[in-house]
Structures are given as structure tokens and as C-alpha cells.
Tab-separated table of C-alpha atoms in Angstrom:
chain	number	residue	atom	x	y	z
A	15	MET	CA	17.563	13.176	34.510
A	16	PHE	CA	20.882	12.766	36.311
A	17	LYS	CA	19.822	9.442	37.801
A	18	THR	CA	18.749	8.157	34.380
A	19	LEU	CA	22.055	9.196	32.825
A	20	LEU	CA	24.086	7.653	35.646
A	21	LEU	CA	22.161	4.390	35.353
A	22	SER	CA	22.783	4.294	31.593
A	23	ILE	CA	26.531	4.778	32.144
A	24	CYS	CA	26.647	2.051	34.749
A	25	LEU	CA	24.719	-0.380	32.586
A	26	CYS	CA	27.002	0.264	29.634
A	27	PHE	CA	30.100	-0.279	31.811
A	28	SER	CA	28.729	-3.506	33.277
A	29	PHE	CA	27.758	-4.825	29.855
A	30	SER	CA	31.203	-4.070	28.423
A	31	GLN	CA	32.795	-6.035	31.241
A	32	ALA	CA	30.592	-9.086	30.583
A	33	VAL	CA	30.405	-9.191	26.766
A	34	ILE	CA	33.059	-8.642	24.137
A	35	ALA	CA	31.180	-7.327	21.124
A	36	ALA	CA	32.060	-8.340	17.586
A	37	PRO	CA	34.301	-5.728	15.948
A	38	ALA	CA	32.702	-3.255	13.552
A	39	PRO	CA	33.465	-3.705	9.852
A	40	ASP	CA	36.468	-1.811	8.484
A	41	GLY	CA	34.134	-0.254	5.942
A	42	PHE	CA	31.437	-0.891	3.399
A	43	THR	CA	33.238	0.225	0.259
A	44	GLU	CA	33.598	-3.099	-1.543
A	45	LEU	CA	30.091	-4.186	-0.585
A	46	THR	CA	28.658	-0.899	-1.849
A	47	LYS	CA	30.507	-1.163	-5.186
A	48	ARG	CA	29.139	-4.668	-5.712
A	49	LEU	CA	25.538	-3.962	-4.742
A	50	SER	CA	24.827	-0.401	-5.934
A	51	PRO	CA	24.395	-1.209	-9.665
A	52	SER	CA	21.301	-3.287	-8.785
A	53	VAL	CA	19.559	-0.583	-6.718
A	54	VAL	CA	17.365	1.759	-8.738
A	55	ASN	CA	15.393	4.944	-8.402
A	56	ILE	CA	11.617	4.583	-8.894
A	57	SER	CA	9.802	7.669	-10.156
A	58	THR	CA	6.085	7.791	-10.793
A	59	ALA	CA	3.661	10.269	-12.293
A	60	GLN	CA	-0.065	10.679	-11.823
A	61	THR	CA	-2.333	13.067	-13.699
A	62	ILE	CA	-4.596	15.131	-11.451
A	63	GLN	CA	-7.747	16.610	-12.978
A	64	ILE	CA	-8.139	20.327	-12.255
A	65	GLU	CA	-10.777	22.869	-13.158
A	66	THR	CA	-8.975	24.871	-15.841
A	67	GLU	CA	-11.984	27.078	-16.539
A	68	GLU	CA	-11.660	28.616	-13.073
A	69	VAL	CA	-7.975	29.504	-13.516
A	70	PRO	CA	-7.043	32.460	-15.796
A	71	ALA	CA	-4.493	31.835	-18.567
A	72	PHE	CA	-1.432	34.057	-18.813
A	73	PRO	CA	-1.037	35.657	-22.275
A	74	GLU	CA	1.484	34.297	-24.799
A	75	GLY	CA	4.849	35.997	-24.429
A	76	SER	CA	4.165	36.939	-20.819
A	77	PRO	CA	6.949	36.215	-18.271
A	78	LEU	CA	4.348	34.095	-16.454
A	79	GLU	CA	3.397	32.052	-19.542
A	80	ARG	CA	5.417	29.049	-18.261
A	81	PHE	CA	2.943	28.701	-15.395
A	82	ASN	CA	0.095	27.865	-17.815
A	83	ASP	CA	1.207	24.218	-17.930
A	84	PHE	CA	1.371	24.099	-14.159
A	85	PHE	CA	-2.240	25.248	-13.968
A	86	GLY	CA	-3.359	22.988	-16.823
A	87	ARG	CA	-3.643	25.871	-19.292
A	88	GLY	CA	-0.785	24.947	-21.618
A	89	ASN	CA	-0.077	21.698	-23.410
A	90	ASN	CA	-1.104	19.788	-20.289
A	91	ARG	CA	-4.803	20.669	-20.514
A	92	ASP	CA	-6.034	17.498	-18.873
A	93	GLY	CA	-4.508	18.285	-15.505
A	94	ARG	CA	-1.327	18.717	-13.491
A	95	VAL	CA	1.131	15.825	-13.096
A	96	SER	CA	2.030	14.757	-9.555
A	97	LYS	CA	5.381	12.986	-9.159
A	98	SER	CA	6.809	10.826	-6.397
A	99	LEU	CA	10.085	9.065	-5.737
A	100	GLY	CA	11.095	5.783	-4.169
A	101	SER	CA	13.664	3.018	-4.424
A	102	GLY	CA	13.767	-0.532	-5.693
A	103	PHE	CA	16.159	-3.364	-6.521
A	104	VAL	CA	16.641	-5.798	-9.407
A	105	ILE	CA	16.209	-9.461	-8.413
A	106	ASP	CA	17.011	-11.256	-11.677
A	107	ALA	CA	18.831	-10.745	-14.967
A	108	VAL	CA	15.598	-10.390	-16.984
A	109	GLY	CA	14.523	-7.216	-15.179
A	110	HIS	CA	12.110	-7.968	-12.326
A	111	ILE	CA	12.285	-5.190	-9.727
A	112	VAL	CA	10.937	-5.135	-6.161
A	113	THR	CA	9.651	-1.976	-4.482
A	114	ASN	CA	6.883	-0.877	-2.092
A	115	ASN	CA	3.254	-0.814	-3.150
A	116	HIS	CA	2.825	2.687	-1.733
A	117	VAL	CA	5.599	3.953	-4.020
A	118	ILE	CA	3.751	3.025	-7.234
A	119	GLN	CA	0.116	3.099	-6.084
A	120	ASP	CA	-2.233	5.026	-8.439
A	121	ALA	CA	0.656	5.827	-10.817
A	122	ASP	CA	-0.074	6.418	-14.512
A	123	LEU	CA	3.615	6.160	-15.398
A	124	ILE	CA	6.444	4.303	-13.642
A	125	GLU	CA	10.081	4.889	-14.593
A	126	VAL	CA	13.192	3.112	-13.317
A	127	THR	CA	16.557	4.868	-13.308
A	128	PHE	CA	19.873	3.057	-12.774
A	129	PRO	CA	22.957	4.592	-11.158
A	130	SER	CA	24.399	4.913	-14.690
A	131	GLY	CA	21.563	7.287	-15.556
A	132	ASP	CA	19.799	4.851	-17.904
A	133	THR	CA	16.026	5.184	-17.551
A	134	PHE	CA	13.341	2.702	-18.570
A	135	GLU	CA	9.567	2.673	-18.396
A	136	ALA	CA	8.387	-0.136	-16.125
A	137	GLU	CA	5.401	-2.460	-16.293
A	138	LEU	CA	3.537	-3.275	-13.088
A	139	ILE	CA	3.508	-7.063	-12.689
A	140	GLY	CA	1.578	-7.198	-9.429
A	141	ARG	CA	1.187	-5.591	-6.029
A	142	ASP	CA	0.143	-6.631	-2.543
A	143	PRO	CA	-1.184	-3.832	-0.299
A	144	ALA	CA	-1.321	-6.211	2.694
A	145	THR	CA	2.492	-6.454	2.830
A	146	ASP	CA	3.211	-3.237	0.852
A	147	ILE	CA	5.198	-5.160	-1.786
A	148	ALA	CA	5.062	-4.570	-5.551
A	149	VAL	CA	6.903	-6.117	-8.504
A	150	LEU	CA	7.821	-4.241	-11.697
A	151	LYS	CA	9.387	-5.431	-14.961
A	152	ILE	CA	11.603	-3.607	-17.430
A	153	ASP	CA	12.909	-4.780	-20.804
A	154	THR	CA	16.419	-3.574	-21.588
A	155	GLY	CA	17.408	-6.209	-24.130
A	156	LYS	CA	20.368	-7.294	-22.021
A	157	ASP	CA	21.114	-9.077	-18.753
A	158	LEU	CA	20.974	-6.824	-15.715
A	159	PRO	CA	23.011	-6.853	-12.491
A	160	PHE	CA	20.864	-8.188	-9.666
A	161	VAL	CA	20.867	-9.079	-5.984
A	162	ARG	CA	19.445	-12.097	-4.185
A	163	PHE	CA	17.187	-12.525	-1.208
A	164	GLY	CA	18.878	-13.865	1.925
A	165	ASP	CA	17.534	-15.656	5.001
A	166	SER	CA	16.055	-13.002	7.286
A	167	ASP	CA	15.088	-15.645	9.850
A	168	THR	CA	18.771	-16.113	10.747
A	169	ALA	CA	19.421	-12.377	11.138
A	170	GLU	CA	19.999	-11.443	14.768
A	171	VAL	CA	19.681	-8.275	16.811
A	172	GLY	CA	22.960	-6.401	16.848
A	173	GLU	CA	24.120	-7.489	13.369
A	174	TRP	CA	25.387	-4.881	10.927
A	175	VAL	CA	23.196	-4.005	7.940
A	176	ILE	CA	23.299	-1.403	5.168
A	177	ALA	CA	20.585	0.289	3.132
A	178	ILE	CA	21.068	1.690	-0.369
A	179	GLY	CA	18.420	3.946	-1.844
A	180	ASN	CA	17.343	7.409	-2.928
A	181	PRO	CA	16.440	9.517	0.122
A	182	PHE	CA	14.921	12.832	-0.984
A	183	GLY	CA	15.963	11.958	-4.555
A	184	TYR	CA	19.694	11.668	-3.780
A	185	SER	CA	20.346	8.468	-5.724
A	186	GLY	CA	22.811	5.824	-4.611
A	187	SER	CA	22.889	6.918	-0.965
A	188	VAL	CA	24.325	4.353	1.472
A	189	ALA	CA	23.526	4.178	5.195
A	190	ALA	CA	24.729	1.642	7.768
A	191	GLY	CA	23.503	0.532	11.158
A	192	ILE	CA	22.466	-2.498	13.148
A	193	ILE	CA	19.340	-4.569	13.612
A	194	SER	CA	17.628	-3.099	16.664
A	195	ALA	CA	14.780	-5.601	17.093
A	196	ARG	CA	12.870	-8.388	15.349
A	197	ASN	CA	9.211	-9.305	14.911
A	198	ARG	CA	7.929	-5.742	15.328
A	199	ASP	CA	4.177	-5.118	15.066
A	200	ILE	CA	3.561	-1.509	13.947
A	201	SER	CA	-0.188	-1.946	13.259
A	202	HIS	CA	0.497	-1.876	9.521
A	203	GLY	CA	-1.530	-5.000	8.730
A	204	SER	CA	-2.268	-8.654	9.467
A	205	TYR	CA	1.235	-9.774	8.496
A	206	ASP	CA	3.321	-7.379	10.589
A	207	ASP	CA	6.694	-8.964	11.356
A	208	PHE	CA	9.096	-6.101	10.718
A	209	ILE	CA	12.839	-5.910	11.203
A	210	GLN	CA	13.663	-2.753	13.161
A	211	THR	CA	16.992	-1.034	12.496
A	212	ASP	CA	18.717	2.218	13.357
A	213	VAL	CA	19.753	2.753	9.723
A	214	ALA	CA	19.013	6.267	8.438
A	215	ILE	CA	15.894	5.681	6.319
A	216	ASN	CA	14.111	8.732	4.892
A	217	GLN	CA	11.539	9.635	2.258
A	218	GLY	CA	12.692	8.112	-1.013
A	219	ASN	CA	14.225	5.050	0.658
A	220	SER	CA	10.874	3.244	0.536
A	221	GLY	CA	11.114	0.041	-1.461
A	222	GLY	CA	14.878	-0.121	-1.263
A	223	PRO	CA	16.900	-3.109	-0.009
A	224	LEU	CA	18.298	-3.814	3.429
A	225	PHE	CA	21.509	-5.862	3.030
A	226	ASP	CA	23.408	-8.084	5.433
A	227	MET	CA	27.199	-8.230	5.379
A	228	ASP	CA	27.113	-11.039	2.794
A	229	GLY	CA	25.349	-8.712	0.366
A	230	ASP	CA	22.037	-10.560	0.520
A	231	VAL	CA	18.706	-8.733	0.799
A	232	ILE	CA	17.196	-9.502	4.202
A	233	GLY	CA	14.546	-6.778	4.151
A	234	VAL	CA	12.592	-4.256	2.071
A	235	ASN	CA	12.706	-0.797	3.668
A	236	THR	CA	9.109	0.263	4.188
A	237	ALA	CA	8.430	2.618	7.109
A	238	ILE	CA	9.969	4.900	9.704
A	239	LEU	CA	8.820	6.087	13.100
A	240	SER	CA	9.397	9.805	13.272
A	241	PRO	CA	7.657	12.833	14.804
A	242	THR	CA	9.382	15.091	12.248
A	243	GLY	CA	9.142	13.098	9.021
A	244	TYR	CA	12.904	12.571	9.027
A	245	SER	CA	14.985	9.679	10.325
A	246	VAL	CA	15.338	9.456	14.091
A	247	GLY	CA	16.946	6.031	14.022
A	248	ILE	CA	13.823	3.846	14.058
A	249	SER	CA	13.104	2.242	10.689
A	250	PHE	CA	11.229	-0.881	9.663
A	251	SER	CA	11.769	-3.402	6.872
A	252	VAL	CA	9.624	-6.257	5.584
A	253	PRO	CA	11.731	-9.405	6.231
A	254	SER	CA	12.964	-11.191	3.124
A	255	GLU	CA	11.323	-14.493	4.111
A	256	LEU	CA	7.930	-12.796	3.798
A	257	ALA	CA	8.809	-10.504	0.886
A	258	GLU	CA	10.297	-13.272	-1.270
A	259	SER	CA	7.198	-15.429	-0.897
A	260	VAL	CA	4.962	-12.531	-1.984
A	261	VAL	CA	7.283	-11.600	-4.854
A	262	ASN	CA	7.330	-15.144	-6.223
A	263	GLN	CA	3.523	-15.271	-6.222
A	264	LEU	CA	3.210	-11.885	-7.907
A	265	ILE	CA	5.611	-12.937	-10.651
A	266	GLU	CA	3.904	-16.285	-11.190
A	267	PHE	CA	0.242	-15.299	-10.820
A	268	GLY	CA	0.122	-11.494	-10.848
A	269	GLU	CA	-1.549	-11.697	-7.427
A	270	THR	CA	-1.038	-13.267	-4.021
A	271	ARG	CA	-2.525	-16.657	-3.150
A	272	ARG	CA	-2.509	-16.966	0.621
A	273	GLY	CA	-3.361	-19.948	2.726
A	274	TYR	CA	-6.413	-20.058	4.989
A	275	LEU	CA	-6.864	-21.933	8.278
A	276	GLY	CA	-10.069	-20.478	9.751
A	277	VAL	CA	-9.244	-19.703	13.376
A	278	ARG	CA	-9.211	-16.559	15.484
A	279	PRO	CA	-6.047	-16.532	17.622
A	280	GLN	CA	-5.310	-14.851	20.946
A	281	GLU	CA	-1.915	-13.917	22.356
A	282	VAL	CA	-0.705	-16.262	25.089
A	283	SER	CA	0.113	-14.659	28.425
A	284	PRO	CA	2.646	-16.168	30.862
A	285	THR	CA	-0.228	-17.265	33.116
A	286	LEU	CA	-2.073	-18.955	30.248
A	287	ALA	CA	1.129	-20.664	29.149
A	288	ARG	CA	1.640	-22.152	32.607
A	289	SER	CA	-1.980	-23.335	32.690
A	290	TYR	CA	-1.263	-25.360	29.544
A	291	GLY	CA	1.882	-26.822	31.106
A	292	LEU	CA	4.405	-24.666	29.221
A	293	ASP	CA	7.598	-23.456	30.881
A	294	ASP	CA	7.856	-20.384	28.636
A	295	THR	CA	5.422	-18.197	26.720
A	296	PHE	CA	4.746	-18.878	23.025
A	297	GLY	CA	2.045	-20.094	20.626
A	298	ALA	CA	-1.455	-18.951	19.664
A	299	LEU	CA	-4.622	-19.737	21.621
A	300	VAL	CA	-7.648	-20.556	19.445
A	301	THR	CA	-10.682	-18.533	20.570
A	302	SER	CA	-13.033	-19.489	17.709
A	303	ILE	CA	-13.242	-21.774	14.672
A	304	VAL	CA	-14.897	-20.820	11.375
A	305	LYS	CA	-17.557	-23.327	10.307
A	306	ASP	CA	-16.472	-25.653	7.460
A	307	SER	CA	-12.964	-24.195	7.572
A	308	PRO	CA	-9.776	-26.283	7.214
A	309	ALA	CA	-9.291	-26.027	10.986
A	310	GLU	CA	-12.746	-27.464	11.737
A	311	LYS	CA	-12.315	-30.224	9.164
A	312	ALA	CA	-9.008	-31.225	10.800
A	313	GLY	CA	-10.593	-31.438	14.255
A	314	LEU	CA	-9.168	-28.286	15.875
A	315	GLU	CA	-11.342	-26.849	18.622
A	316	LYS	CA	-11.790	-23.651	20.575
A	317	GLY	CA	-9.309	-23.652	23.457
A	318	ASP	CA	-6.526	-25.471	21.567
A	319	LEU	CA	-3.146	-23.799	21.966
A	320	ILE	CA	-1.191	-24.010	18.685
A	321	THR	CA	2.520	-24.317	19.454
A	322	ALA	CA	4.037	-25.178	16.048
A	323	VAL	CA	3.200	-24.933	12.351
A	324	GLY	CA	4.932	-27.216	9.892
A	325	GLY	CA	7.305	-28.360	12.588
A	326	GLN	CA	8.424	-24.785	13.304
A	327	ARG	CA	7.777	-23.358	16.764
A	328	LEU	CA	5.236	-20.523	16.830
A	329	GLU	CA	6.866	-17.775	18.860
A	330	SER	CA	3.762	-15.554	18.996
A	331	SER	CA	0.139	-15.523	17.857
A	332	ARG	CA	0.918	-12.768	15.318
A	333	LEU	CA	3.111	-15.181	13.374
A	334	LEU	CA	0.268	-17.633	12.840
A	335	SER	CA	-1.276	-15.548	10.028
A	336	ARG	CA	2.061	-15.322	8.246
A	337	ARG	CA	2.864	-19.044	8.555
A	338	ILE	CA	-0.550	-20.046	7.241
A	339	ALA	CA	-0.471	-17.425	4.474
A	340	GLU	CA	2.838	-18.824	3.210
A	341	ALA	CA	1.685	-22.456	3.317
A	342	GLU	CA	1.111	-24.414	0.115
A	343	ILE	CA	-2.559	-24.315	-0.857
A	344	GLY	CA	-4.048	-27.800	-1.124
A	345	GLU	CA	-1.174	-29.394	0.780
A	346	ALA	CA	-1.380	-31.000	4.235
A	347	LEU	CA	0.291	-28.919	6.941
A	348	GLU	CA	1.165	-30.336	10.343
A	349	ILE	CA	-0.253	-28.287	13.214
A	350	THR	CA	1.010	-29.054	16.735
A	351	TYR	CA	-1.251	-27.990	19.578
A	352	ILE	CA	-2.044	-28.574	23.238
A	353	ARG	CA	-5.483	-29.674	24.405
A	354	LYS	CA	-6.130	-30.399	28.080
A	355	ARG	CA	-2.377	-30.252	28.767
A	356	ARG	CA	-1.678	-32.974	26.206
A	357	THR	CA	0.331	-32.321	23.022
A	358	ARG	CA	-1.383	-33.438	19.811
A	359	THR	CA	-0.901	-33.019	16.044
A	360	ALA	CA	-3.323	-32.515	13.174
A	361	ASN	CA	-2.742	-32.570	9.420
A	362	VAL	CA	-4.652	-29.612	8.004
A	363	THR	CA	-5.307	-29.231	4.268
A	364	ILE	CA	-4.779	-25.532	3.678
A	365	GLU	CA	-7.283	-23.754	1.465
A	366	ARG	CA	-6.916	-20.483	-0.408
A	367	LEU	CA	-7.881	-17.345	1.493
A	368	GLU	CA	-10.778	-15.570	-0.142
A	369	GLU	CA	-11.206	-11.873	0.504
A	370	GLN	CA	-13.423	-11.321	3.507
A	371	VAL	CA	-15.612	-8.256	2.945
A	372	THR	CA	-17.934	-7.000	5.677
A	373	LYS	CA	-21.357	-5.550	4.975
A	374	GLU	CA	-20.042	-2.111	5.967
A	375	GLU	CA	-17.109	-2.466	3.575
A	376	LYS	CA	-19.414	-3.496	0.726
A	377	GLU	CA	-21.585	-0.455	1.389
A	378	ARG	CA	-18.524	1.792	1.530
A	379	ARG	CA	-17.256	0.444	-1.793
A	380	ALA	CA	-20.690	0.869	-3.386
A	381	ASP	CA	-20.863	4.481	-2.190
A	382	GLU	CA	-17.358	5.089	-3.471
A	383	GLU	CA	-18.278	3.628	-6.868
A	384	ASN	CA	-21.518	5.649	-7.114
A	385	ASN	CA	-19.810	8.895	-6.073
A	386	ALA	CA	-16.726	8.602	-8.284
A	387	GLU	CA	-16.455	11.400	-10.846
A	388	ARG	CA	-18.115	10.540	-14.178
A	389	SER	CA	-18.465	12.192	-17.563
A	390	VAL	CA	-21.080	12.058	-20.302
A	391	ASN	CA	-20.737	13.982	-23.576
A	392	GLY	CA	-17.973	16.130	-22.161
A	393	ILE	CA	-19.811	17.006	-18.928
A	394	TYR	CA	-17.862	15.937	-15.812
A	395	VAL	CA	-19.765	15.762	-12.535
A	396	GLU	CA	-18.799	15.078	-8.908
A	397	ALA	CA	-20.787	14.094	-5.833
A	398	LEU	CA	-21.989	16.662	-3.313
A	399	SER	CA	-19.848	15.224	-0.540
A	400	ASP	CA	-19.386	17.013	2.780
A	401	GLU	CA	-15.990	18.175	1.555
A	402	THR	CA	-17.404	19.502	-1.733
A	403	ARG	CA	-20.261	21.276	0.036
A	404	ALA	CA	-17.855	22.925	2.475
A	405	LYS	CA	-15.365	23.906	-0.227
A	406	TYR	CA	-17.952	25.532	-2.517
A	407	ARG	CA	-20.464	26.587	0.154
A	408	ILE	CA	-23.294	24.452	-1.179
A	409	ASP	CA	-26.373	24.360	1.061
A	410	ASP	CA	-27.181	20.988	2.650
A	411	ARG	CA	-30.736	21.208	1.291
A	412	ILE	CA	-29.548	21.155	-2.327
A	413	GLU	CA	-29.434	17.721	-3.969
A	414	GLY	CA	-27.771	16.804	-7.249
A	415	VAL	CA	-24.265	16.680	-8.701
A	416	ARG	CA	-21.749	19.459	-9.243
A	417	VAL	CA	-20.256	20.125	-12.676
A	418	SER	CA	-16.476	19.919	-12.273
A	419	LYS	CA	-15.448	20.309	-15.914
A	420	VAL	CA	-16.908	20.805	-19.386
A	421	ASP	CA	-14.887	19.920	-22.461
A	422	ARG	CA	-14.220	22.873	-24.704
A	423	TYR	CA	-15.794	21.357	-27.797
A	424	ALA	CA	-18.713	19.637	-26.063
A	425	GLU	CA	-22.269	20.672	-27.014
A	426	ALA	CA	-22.735	21.757	-23.397
A	427	SER	CA	-19.788	24.187	-23.556
A	428	GLY	CA	-20.987	27.718	-22.907
A	429	LYS	CA	-24.337	26.484	-21.658
A	430	ILE	CA	-23.527	24.308	-18.668
A	431	LEU	CA	-20.765	25.846	-16.539
A	432	VAL	CA	-18.287	24.578	-13.970
A	433	GLY	CA	-19.944	24.978	-10.568
A	434	ASP	CA	-23.492	24.370	-11.836
A	435	ILE	CA	-25.549	21.908	-9.822
A	436	ILE	CA	-27.466	19.452	-12.029
A	437	GLU	CA	-30.546	18.465	-10.054
A	438	GLU	CA	-32.543	16.615	-12.729
A	439	VAL	CA	-31.849	14.775	-15.965
A	440	GLY	CA	-34.819	13.924	-18.173
A	441	PHE	CA	-37.069	15.177	-15.348
A	442	GLU	CA	-35.590	12.553	-12.985
A	443	ALA	CA	-33.767	13.640	-9.823
A	444	VAL	CA	-30.085	12.671	-9.607
A	445	ASP	CA	-28.146	12.454	-6.345
A	446	SER	CA	-24.820	10.890	-7.407
A	447	PRO	CA	-22.519	10.761	-10.455
A	448	LYS	CA	-23.672	7.170	-11.079
A	449	ALA	CA	-27.332	8.286	-10.972
A	450	PHE	CA	-26.462	11.129	-13.394
A	451	GLU	CA	-24.856	8.700	-15.831
A	452	ASP	CA	-27.781	6.269	-15.601
A	453	ALA	CA	-30.356	9.032	-16.053
A	454	VAL	CA	-28.633	10.354	-19.184
A	455	ALA	CA	-28.480	6.836	-20.623
A	456	ALA	CA	-32.173	6.275	-19.906
A	457	ALA	CA	-33.254	9.624	-21.375
A	458	LYS	CA	-31.123	9.025	-24.487
A	459	ASP	CA	-33.285	6.000	-25.349
A	460	PHE	CA	-36.143	8.360	-26.273
A	461	GLU	CA	-34.032	9.568	-29.247
A	462	ALA	CA	-34.719	13.194	-28.381
A	463	PRO	CA	-32.697	15.943	-26.695
A	464	VAL	CA	-32.205	15.380	-22.966
A	465	THR	CA	-33.479	18.000	-20.545
A	466	PHE	CA	-31.161	19.146	-17.717
A	467	LEU	CA	-32.365	21.164	-14.733
A	468	ILE	CA	-29.512	23.417	-13.605
A	469	ASN	CA	-29.213	25.223	-10.270
A	470	ARG	CA	-26.838	28.124	-10.849
A	471	GLY	CA	-26.375	30.091	-7.669
A	472	GLY	CA	-30.010	29.595	-6.679
A	473	ASN	CA	-31.386	30.403	-10.134
A	474	TYR	CA	-32.918	27.510	-12.078
A	475	ILE	CA	-32.315	27.014	-15.808
A	476	PHE	CA	-33.444	24.249	-18.182
A	477	TYR	CA	-31.194	23.129	-21.039
A	478	ALA	CA	-31.987	20.545	-23.704
A	479	LEU	CA	-28.909	18.816	-25.134
A	480	THR	CA	-28.431	16.096	-27.688
A	481	VAL	CA	-26.651	13.130	-26.110
A	482	THR	CA	-24.671	10.930	-28.482
A	483	SER	CA	-22.744	8.635	-26.143
């Protein structure tokens, strides 16, 4: 430990002798006053279905009566409301707001609160899970203060930056620091190109802006690296050059429209770079070409080393996906590459990227759809998943669906109970909520009461119910 400390002191002393660092700002007061009115608090709410029949209600007038709503026994009979907090920023006078997708994902209600305390319900314009960017819109009837995107590509390591947001719900909090690194890959997705800073970013800062000293947004605060869940000085922001492109598409189309090239790239090692005649290491090595893709049509081949896209040098293979994604669909894009140590160019007509879904992913989505909770005539059922079996101690040999809720005024109320396992509907076995729904629909066509076979704690009971919907 002593040697490490001594080395650090020596390195710092040597560096200070060689480089005169730019002076730190006198403060951030004026910048904060100008920018803060455009930074907002994002609050969301999501209703969670709970099994109210299994939770006792506290009597009216009891000191514990206020907990009935919490347990879904009061006015909120459909379930408890889960809330979350994040940050966002206004980007134009008409009320478009940028935040993170994970802040608003699955929300039933999104509200935006300004530093003045004014609160508005927001409409979701579009979201992009791949980059974790979402766009909201509010209508206030007046022009709003807003901030502009800056050029993140010119931001350099060591520059001062500030973040304004709502960590842990403390609105309008300001934190300052420097850019620690660029082009970080944190295994977040295909378009990882994060700005790393040492700014104190915590829960609630997600979706908030990262400003340069000109007051321009150069990043959207998205993630932190922390073993404790609190800031340890390593935070990551989506660069504005990527975020702005996504935002513009979401506003215009309600979705992203990414470019598609059709190659599988490999990172270039120093040895590979030298073998292609390069003095330094950069670019993306093509390891395969998709048949009938734009790359194949333009004449690119396996083994080509792409060095530039649109006249802009490709510093690493990871940046290829981003450059192609941001390219104009249907337009010719110049690709510079090396083949057999000779530099060549190709004009590639970029096509739109269609979602690539594997067979396994299709099967997973189908299973998810079939096993999603469903309701018919006030009877709610859930799949007998491993988690459900473990939670309610349901034997692996039992097949069917579990009743998770029965509406109070449903015909089945008092007959079919929460926790019952429905094994057959209309004398047909059911093994998923989708199969239950289909079986009820099929039995209803006979215009007679539908027979349900119920397994209640190992005892079997038949019920015949009239199905109307």
C-alpha cells in the first residue's frame, strides 16, 4: 500500500510540473440559475394487482383503517400504486421533455413537476429501450423555458460539467465534476458509447441533463457504477449526439428508424492493424456479410477493414453500429475500407433496420403471452410458473391455472375462490391463462352453462357457470 501511495504522489508531482491545468470555474451560480427552470422532476405511478381477498380489512373507525388503502381494501380496491422518481429536461417551448426509458417504463401515470411546483400530466410520445431514451409532452398553454443539445463529440476528458436533477426526490439538486472518460462500453446495449464523469449521480438523477460550461446538454444521465447503490464517483451519460438523433426520430415518428448495413464487425487489435498497413489501431474488421444486405449489394466482403463512415474516422468497431444507425435511410453513405492493404471506398445505400428476433426469443414471447394473467367473467387466473408453485406450495404433478382474484359481483364469487386450481373448462384440460380463456370462449358457443373442474387443496369440485363475455 505504501508503494502505491508513494507512486501516486510522485506521478501527481511530475504531472503538475509538466502540465498547467486550466483553472477551475469560480462557481456555477449563474449557470444554475439559467438552466434550473428547464429541469423537471418525473414521477410515475403503476397499479399493482393484489389479492385483496387474502388480506383482512380493518374495521371502520379503527386506528389502522388508513392501512386498508395500502392493502387494496379501501377506495383503491384494484391494487396498490407503486411510484418512482426520475429527472428530465425541456427541449423546446412547446413542452417536449427528454428522460430515460427506465424512468417511465410500465407507468400508468406520468407527471412532470417544475421547480416552481407546477405539475402537469405528461403524454408519452415515444421511447427507445436500446438507448434508454424516452420523450414526453406536456401542454401548459404557454411557452416553456428550455435547454438545447450541444456537441458531445467535442467534449474532452478533463472538462468541467454539471448535472441538475432530483436525487432521492430532492428536486433542483446541482452537482459538478469533470469528464473522466469517453466512449465507455458498460454492456448496456448495442449502442454503448457513454460519457463517464465523476459527478455525483444517484437514484432520481436518471434522465436528467449533463451540461457543459456553455449551458448546453452534452449527455443524458443514465447509469452509475456502485457496489452500494449510491454515488462513488463513476457515472455514465448517453452522449447528446446519440440522444438528439433518437429524440428527433421519436418526436417525428413515435419510434426509432435505424439504419442497417448487414455486417458482423470484430475489434481490431494492434497486430491486425499492422497487418493491414495501419500505423495505429482503429476501425472495424468485417467477419461476415448478411446475404442481400446493403453491404453485400455494395461489394463489401469478409475480411474488409472499415476505417471510416461518411468521411469520419471509425475509432473502434463498437462505433460502427451507432454510425450506421444514425445514417439516413435510403441515402448513399460512403464507406472507406482496406482490402489487401489497399484503401478503397464504396457507396452503400442504407436500409432500415428491421427487428431481428431469434427462434428462442419468439418462443419466449409466445410463452410470456400465453402465461400472462387473464380474466373472464370476473375470474382472474395466473400460470403455474415455478415461482407460483414455490410460493403457494403447488405440487409439480398438478396442471391447470391458479385463481388469483374473483370480482365481488361476479357469478363465480363465493363459488370459485382465490387459490383454487382450475384444471378443466368445458371438460377440456387447461394449462395456461391463454388456454383457459380459449376454453371458456369455446364452451360458451354451446349456449349453456360452462363446467369448471376445481382442485381445492386436493379436493375436486365441479361448478357450472353462465359465461356472458
